[in-house]
Amino acid sequence: MDEVVRKVAALGLPGVILLITMATTGLTGAAAITAALAMLGPFGMIGGIGFLGVVGIAADGLSKFGLEALLVGIYKQRQEEGESKASLCKEIKGLMVSHDLKRKLKAEVKNGKSSVEDRRASKQDIDEQLDAIDKITGREFKKFLAKFFKQLGFQVKRTPATADYGADLVIKKGDIKAVVQAKIQQSTVGIKAVQEVTGAIGYYQANLGLVITNSKFTENAKELAASNKIELWDRDNLKKILKKVYK
């Protein structure tokens, strides 16, 4: 099967279309090429040259392995050769195959190894998300973090807007019960935020305190947090966590 996959994958989309055409119509040889070229439109002539060398091997591969196995192998091969997940998934969306097969192909691509282009796009997405966070209100930041921790599997309780006793969120998962204070600001976060969340640990009977900001922390805040076992997530920490959750 490796030879079939390698040769058809080298043709890109035209090769995939040829394979699907042969599998769904039963056509072979020149008839299969003509039908596939008609489906490809302006890309047909380019793909047609390469078609000539793979029709026979494609027909043999379909009879031995079936369309689904070959398509899975082809998209894996193309991904290994550097094509991005986004471009391959977009291509799969337009294929004339069943919805179930499209879902399977997309799942295979998404679970595959990321290309340089994928990693570049992922980094850009996270940077854009952080830039967007810089522009939201404190209340919106609390909502964002509430959703964020739910995605991590935590039970999340939002505290009242007033009289929150130093915590914006109370999160719980297994043996962990933490109070979270959210600070959305452009200037550095100082010692007061650490003092407030330290007090909130006792009030909410938590075992961990966490201060999260889109900015940075002062050295005094870091020293006090270390002596009180308070975790501080600054912009860099937030970026790392976002990458893990939204990769």
mmCIF file of C-alpha atoms in Angstrom:
data_model
loop_
_atom_site.group_PDB
_atom_site.id
_atom_site.type_symbol
_atom_site.label_atom_id
_atom_site.label_comp_id
_atom_site.label_asym_id
_atom_site.label_seq_id
_atom_site.Cartn_x
_atom_site.Cartn_y
_atom_site.Cartn_z
ATOM 1 C CA MET A 1 0.000 0.000 0.000
ATOM 2 C CA ASP A 2 2.922 2.350 0.681
ATOM 3 C CA GLU A 3 3.750 2.680 -3.018
ATOM 4 C CA VAL A 4 0.156 3.548 -3.943
ATOM 5 C CA VAL A 5 -0.083 6.108 -1.159
ATOM 6 C CA ARG A 6 3.248 7.704 -2.040
ATOM 7 C CA LYS A 7 2.500 8.066 -5.758
ATOM 8 C CA VAL A 8 -1.069 9.319 -5.366
ATOM 9 C CA ALA A 9 -0.112 11.677 -2.523
ATOM 10 C CA ALA A 10 2.534 13.224 -4.768
ATOM 11 C CA LEU A 11 -0.255 14.472 -7.060
ATOM 12 C CA GLY A 12 -2.014 16.318 -4.238
ATOM 13 C CA LEU A 13 -5.735 17.012 -4.694
ATOM 14 C CA PRO A 14 -5.843 15.770 -8.329
ATOM 15 C CA GLY A 15 -4.640 12.369 -7.157
ATOM 16 C CA VAL A 16 -7.293 12.222 -4.447
ATOM 17 C CA ILE A 17 -10.015 13.157 -6.934
ATOM 18 C CA LEU A 18 -8.833 10.473 -9.350
ATOM 19 C CA LEU A 19 -8.964 7.846 -6.595
ATOM 20 C CA ILE A 20 -12.461 8.872 -5.489
ATOM 21 C CA THR A 21 -13.689 8.940 -9.096
ATOM 22 C CA MET A 22 -12.399 5.434 -9.752
ATOM 23 C CA ALA A 23 -13.890 4.099 -6.510
ATOM 24 C CA THR A 24 -17.330 5.655 -6.945
ATOM 25 C CA THR A 25 -17.822 5.201 -10.702
ATOM 26 C CA GLY A 26 -15.940 1.991 -11.375
ATOM 27 C CA LEU A 27 -14.181 3.706 -14.267
ATOM 28 C CA THR A 28 -10.571 2.887 -15.111
ATOM 29 C CA GLY A 29 -7.950 3.989 -17.613
ATOM 30 C CA ALA A 30 -8.705 6.954 -19.899
ATOM 31 C CA ALA A 31 -12.355 7.074 -18.806
ATOM 32 C CA ALA A 32 -11.350 7.566 -15.169
ATOM 33 C CA ILE A 33 -8.868 10.286 -16.114
ATOM 34 C CA THR A 34 -11.459 12.127 -18.206
ATOM 35 C CA ALA A 35 -14.034 12.015 -15.386
ATOM 36 C CA ALA A 36 -11.518 13.153 -12.781
ATOM 37 C CA LEU A 37 -10.264 16.018 -14.930
ATOM 38 C CA ALA A 38 -13.830 17.212 -15.446
ATOM 39 C CA MET A 39 -14.273 17.391 -11.660
ATOM 40 C CA LEU A 40 -11.020 19.282 -11.169
ATOM 41 C CA GLY A 41 -11.876 22.183 -13.464
ATOM 42 C CA PRO A 42 -8.902 24.544 -14.041
ATOM 43 C CA PHE A 43 -6.550 22.223 -12.147
ATOM 44 C CA GLY A 44 -7.298 19.331 -14.471
ATOM 45 C CA MET A 45 -4.571 19.839 -17.034
ATOM 46 C CA ILE A 46 -1.882 20.083 -14.407
ATOM 47 C CA GLY A 47 -3.042 16.960 -12.647
ATOM 48 C CA GLY A 48 -3.688 15.097 -15.887
ATOM 49 C CA ILE A 49 -0.006 14.719 -16.710
ATOM 50 C CA GLY A 50 0.688 12.905 -13.455
ATOM 51 C CA PHE A 51 -2.489 10.812 -13.723
ATOM 52 C CA LEU A 52 -1.061 8.744 -16.544
ATOM 53 C CA GLY A 53 1.456 7.032 -14.288
ATOM 54 C CA VAL A 54 -0.828 6.142 -11.399
ATOM 55 C CA VAL A 55 -4.118 4.909 -12.904
ATOM 56 C CA GLY A 56 -3.036 1.286 -12.951
ATOM 57 C CA ILE A 57 -1.492 1.261 -9.517
ATOM 58 C CA ALA A 58 -4.481 3.172 -8.105
ATOM 59 C CA ALA A 59 -6.930 0.590 -9.474
ATOM 60 C CA ASP A 60 -4.856 -2.214 -7.979
ATOM 61 C CA GLY A 61 -4.651 -0.414 -4.638
ATOM 62 C CA LEU A 62 -8.417 0.167 -4.503
ATOM 63 C CA SER A 63 -9.135 -3.520 -5.079
ATOM 64 C CA LYS A 64 -6.688 -4.587 -2.366
ATOM 65 C CA PHE A 65 -7.086 -1.949 0.332
ATOM 66 C CA GLY A 66 -10.257 0.058 -0.364
ATOM 67 C CA LEU A 67 -10.830 3.790 -0.690
ATOM 68 C CA GLU A 68 -10.924 4.666 3.007
ATOM 69 C CA ALA A 69 -7.579 3.074 3.882
ATOM 70 C CA LEU A 70 -5.895 4.684 0.898
ATOM 71 C CA LEU A 71 -7.269 8.159 1.647
ATOM 72 C CA VAL A 72 -6.190 7.927 5.285
ATOM 73 C CA GLY A 73 -2.698 6.945 4.160
ATOM 74 C CA ILE A 74 -2.546 9.707 1.534
ATOM 75 C CA TYR A 75 -3.482 12.486 3.930
ATOM 76 C CA LYS A 76 -1.032 11.191 6.528
ATOM 77 C CA GLN A 77 1.683 11.148 3.869
ATOM 78 C CA ARG A 78 0.913 14.678 2.713
ATOM 79 C CA GLN A 79 0.915 15.916 6.283
ATOM 80 C CA GLU A 80 4.293 14.300 6.944
ATOM 81 C CA GLU A 81 5.606 16.087 3.872
ATOM 82 C CA GLY A 82 4.726 19.451 5.375
ATOM 83 C CA GLU A 83 1.174 20.354 4.341
ATOM 84 C CA SER A 84 -0.698 22.114 7.132
ATOM 85 C CA LYS A 85 -3.651 20.708 9.054
ATOM 86 C CA ALA A 86 -5.775 23.716 8.132
ATOM 87 C CA SER A 87 -5.233 23.366 4.386
ATOM 88 C CA LEU A 88 -5.804 19.602 4.412
ATOM 89 C CA CYS A 89 -8.983 19.855 6.489
ATOM 90 C CA LYS A 90 -10.308 22.548 4.149
ATOM 91 C CA GLU A 91 -9.601 20.264 1.201
ATOM 92 C CA ILE A 92 -11.295 17.291 2.877
ATOM 93 C CA LYS A 93 -14.409 19.374 3.481
ATOM 94 C CA GLY A 94 -14.930 19.723 -0.281
ATOM 95 C CA LEU A 95 -14.420 16.051 -1.194
ATOM 96 C CA MET A 96 -17.286 14.077 -2.709
ATOM 97 C CA VAL A 97 -17.282 11.379 -0.039
ATOM 98 C CA SER A 98 -19.574 10.534 2.873
ATOM 99 C CA HIS A 99 -19.747 12.733 5.962
ATOM 100 C CA ASP A 100 -18.493 9.822 8.068
ATOM 101 C CA LEU A 101 -15.398 9.455 5.914
ATOM 102 C CA LYS A 102 -14.778 13.209 6.009
ATOM 103 C CA ARG A 103 -14.945 13.125 9.817
ATOM 104 C CA LYS A 104 -12.495 10.237 9.944
ATOM 105 C CA LEU A 105 -10.041 11.913 7.579
ATOM 106 C CA LYS A 106 -10.200 15.191 9.505
ATOM 107 C CA ALA A 107 -9.657 13.341 12.786
ATOM 108 C CA GLU A 108 -6.582 11.597 11.360
ATOM 109 C CA VAL A 109 -5.177 14.923 10.151
ATOM 110 C CA LYS A 110 -5.866 16.747 13.432
ATOM 111 C CA ASN A 111 -4.214 13.972 15.441
ATOM 112 C CA GLY A 112 -1.177 13.953 13.186
ATOM 113 C CA LYS A 113 2.137 15.718 13.648
ATOM 114 C CA SER A 114 1.980 19.495 13.336
ATOM 115 C CA SER A 115 3.874 21.099 10.489
ATOM 116 C CA VAL A 116 5.964 24.266 10.764
ATOM 117 C CA GLU A 117 3.028 26.163 9.282
ATOM 118 C CA ASP A 118 0.661 24.683 11.912
ATOM 119 C CA ARG A 119 2.972 25.723 14.735
ATOM 120 C CA ARG A 120 3.330 29.213 13.282
ATOM 121 C CA ALA A 121 -0.457 29.550 12.995
ATOM 122 C CA SER A 122 -0.954 28.244 16.535
ATOM 123 C CA LYS A 123 1.514 30.771 17.933
ATOM 124 C CA GLN A 124 -0.197 33.556 16.013
ATOM 125 C CA ASP A 125 -3.629 32.479 17.310
ATOM 126 C CA ILE A 126 -2.444 32.566 20.936
ATOM 127 C CA ASP A 127 -0.806 35.958 20.479
ATOM 128 C CA GLU A 128 -3.997 37.303 18.944
ATOM 129 C CA GLN A 129 -6.010 35.885 21.819
ATOM 130 C CA LEU A 130 -3.754 37.592 24.360
ATOM 131 C CA ASP A 131 -4.010 40.874 22.457
ATOM 132 C CA ALA A 132 -7.798 40.525 22.574
ATOM 133 C CA ILE A 133 -7.686 39.843 26.325
ATOM 134 C CA ASP A 134 -5.787 43.116 26.825
ATOM 135 C CA LYS A 135 -8.856 44.976 25.551
ATOM 136 C CA ILE A 136 -11.567 43.318 27.658
ATOM 137 C CA THR A 137 -12.955 44.439 31.011
ATOM 138 C CA GLY A 138 -12.220 42.850 34.353
ATOM 139 C CA ARG A 139 -15.671 41.277 34.395
ATOM 140 C CA GLU A 140 -15.132 39.770 30.949
ATOM 141 C CA PHE A 141 -11.756 38.423 32.059
ATOM 142 C CA LYS A 142 -13.445 36.624 34.963
ATOM 143 C CA LYS A 143 -15.924 35.040 32.542
ATOM 144 C CA PHE A 144 -13.068 34.000 30.270
ATOM 145 C CA LEU A 145 -11.205 32.338 33.145
ATOM 146 C CA ALA A 146 -14.361 30.628 34.381
ATOM 147 C CA LYS A 147 -14.806 29.013 30.968
ATOM 148 C CA PHE A 148 -11.085 28.271 30.796
ATOM 149 C CA PHE A 149 -11.063 26.305 34.066
ATOM 150 C CA LYS A 150 -14.229 24.439 33.122
ATOM 151 C CA GLN A 151 -12.409 23.244 30.011
ATOM 152 C CA LEU A 152 -9.690 21.942 32.312
ATOM 153 C CA GLY A 153 -12.291 19.901 34.187
ATOM 154 C CA PHE A 154 -12.740 22.118 37.258
ATOM 155 C CA GLN A 155 -16.001 22.912 39.013
ATOM 156 C CA VAL A 156 -16.193 26.693 38.921
ATOM 157 C CA LYS A 157 -18.080 29.090 41.177
ATOM 158 C CA ARG A 158 -18.033 32.830 40.522
ATOM 159 C CA THR A 159 -18.082 35.027 43.603
ATOM 160 C CA PRO A 160 -20.332 38.108 43.968
ATOM 161 C CA ALA A 161 -19.248 41.300 42.229
ATOM 162 C CA THR A 162 -19.039 42.973 45.655
ATOM 163 C CA ALA A 163 -17.890 41.446 48.943
ATOM 164 C CA ASP A 164 -15.924 38.718 47.181
ATOM 165 C CA TYR A 165 -13.416 38.528 50.082
ATOM 166 C CA GLY A 166 -10.447 38.577 47.726
ATOM 167 C CA ALA A 167 -11.471 35.936 45.171
ATOM 168 C CA ASP A 168 -13.174 36.192 41.787
ATOM 169 C CA LEU A 169 -13.515 32.438 41.303
ATOM 170 C CA VAL A 170 -13.520 29.358 43.495
ATOM 171 C CA ILE A 171 -12.466 26.273 41.551
ATOM 172 C CA LYS A 172 -12.439 22.652 42.626
ATOM 173 C CA LYS A 173 -11.127 19.436 41.120
ATOM 174 C CA GLY A 174 -10.316 16.334 43.146
ATOM 175 C CA ASP A 175 -8.300 17.359 46.211
ATOM 176 C CA ILE A 176 -7.660 20.837 44.823
ATOM 177 C CA LYS A 177 -9.791 23.742 45.969
ATOM 178 C CA ALA A 178 -8.384 27.067 44.872
ATOM 179 C CA VAL A 179 -9.377 30.699 45.016
ATOM 180 C CA VAL A 180 -8.578 32.729 41.924
ATOM 181 C CA GLN A 181 -8.172 36.452 41.580
ATOM 182 C CA ALA A 182 -8.198 37.896 38.050
ATOM 183 C CA LYS A 183 -6.309 41.080 37.289
ATOM 184 C CA ILE A 184 -6.714 42.611 33.854
ATOM 185 C CA GLN A 185 -4.482 45.677 33.599
ATOM 186 C CA GLN A 186 -1.598 47.242 31.713
ATOM 187 C CA SER A 187 0.530 48.111 34.740
ATOM 188 C CA THR A 188 2.283 45.541 36.920
ATOM 189 C CA VAL A 189 0.277 43.791 39.623
ATOM 190 C CA GLY A 190 1.460 44.627 43.126
ATOM 191 C CA ILE A 191 1.426 43.172 46.598
ATOM 192 C CA LYS A 192 -2.230 44.024 47.354
ATOM 193 C CA ALA A 193 -3.552 41.307 45.024
ATOM 194 C CA VAL A 194 -1.444 38.688 46.789
ATOM 195 C CA GLN A 195 -2.622 39.872 50.201
ATOM 196 C CA GLU A 196 -6.258 39.679 49.131
ATOM 197 C CA VAL A 197 -6.068 36.163 47.710
ATOM 198 C CA THR A 198 -4.120 35.009 50.789
ATOM 199 C CA GLY A 199 -7.052 36.111 52.934
ATOM 200 C CA ALA A 200 -9.534 34.464 50.560
ATOM 201 C CA ILE A 201 -7.919 31.045 51.089
ATOM 202 C CA GLY A 202 -9.061 31.000 54.719
ATOM 203 C CA TYR A 203 -12.504 32.472 54.046
ATOM 204 C CA TYR A 204 -13.369 29.949 51.304
ATOM 205 C CA GLN A 205 -11.538 27.081 53.056
ATOM 206 C CA ALA A 206 -9.332 26.540 50.020
ATOM 207 C CA ASN A 207 -5.892 24.945 49.890
ATOM 208 C CA LEU A 208 -4.442 27.048 47.078
ATOM 209 C CA GLY A 209 -4.439 30.657 45.945
ATOM 210 C CA LEU A 210 -3.921 31.854 42.392
ATOM 211 C CA VAL A 211 -3.560 35.336 40.901
ATOM 212 C CA ILE A 212 -3.812 35.544 37.109
ATOM 213 C CA THR A 213 -3.001 38.605 35.034
ATOM 214 C CA ASN A 214 -2.429 39.631 31.451
ATOM 215 C CA SER A 215 0.443 41.761 32.751
ATOM 216 C CA LYS A 216 3.442 41.164 35.067
ATOM 217 C CA PHE A 217 3.997 41.090 38.842
ATOM 218 C CA THR A 218 6.205 43.317 40.971
ATOM 219 C CA GLU A 219 9.120 41.737 42.825
ATOM 220 C CA ASN A 220 7.397 42.406 46.166
ATOM 221 C CA ALA A 221 4.317 40.556 44.966
ATOM 222 C CA LYS A 222 6.462 37.597 43.897
ATOM 223 C CA GLU A 223 8.241 37.457 47.277
ATOM 224 C CA LEU A 224 5.004 37.563 49.266
ATOM 225 C CA ALA A 225 3.401 34.946 47.022
ATOM 226 C CA ALA A 226 6.348 32.589 47.503
ATOM 227 C CA SER A 227 6.156 32.849 51.293
ATOM 228 C CA ASN A 228 2.402 32.180 51.288
ATOM 229 C CA LYS A 229 2.300 29.431 48.647
ATOM 230 C CA ILE A 230 0.348 31.578 46.215
ATOM 231 C CA GLU A 231 0.721 30.806 42.515
ATOM 232 C CA LEU A 232 1.177 33.748 40.167
ATOM 233 C CA TRP A 233 0.331 33.478 36.479
ATOM 234 C CA ASP A 234 1.667 36.425 34.539
ATOM 235 C CA ARG A 235 1.355 36.989 30.801
ATOM 236 C CA ASP A 236 4.020 34.411 29.943
ATOM 237 C CA ASN A 237 2.448 31.747 32.165
ATOM 238 C CA LEU A 238 -0.988 32.468 30.737
ATOM 239 C CA LYS A 239 0.374 32.097 27.215
ATOM 240 C CA LYS A 240 1.880 28.681 28.008
ATOM 241 C CA ILE A 241 -1.355 27.422 29.553
ATOM 242 C CA LEU A 242 -3.431 28.683 26.622
ATOM 243 C CA LYS A 243 -1.172 26.802 24.227
ATOM 244 C CA LYS A 244 -1.748 23.549 26.116
ATOM 245 C CA VAL A 245 -5.508 23.979 26.273
ATOM 246 C CA TYR A 246 -6.181 25.356 22.776
ATOM 247 C CA LYS A 247 -3.448 23.628 20.748
#
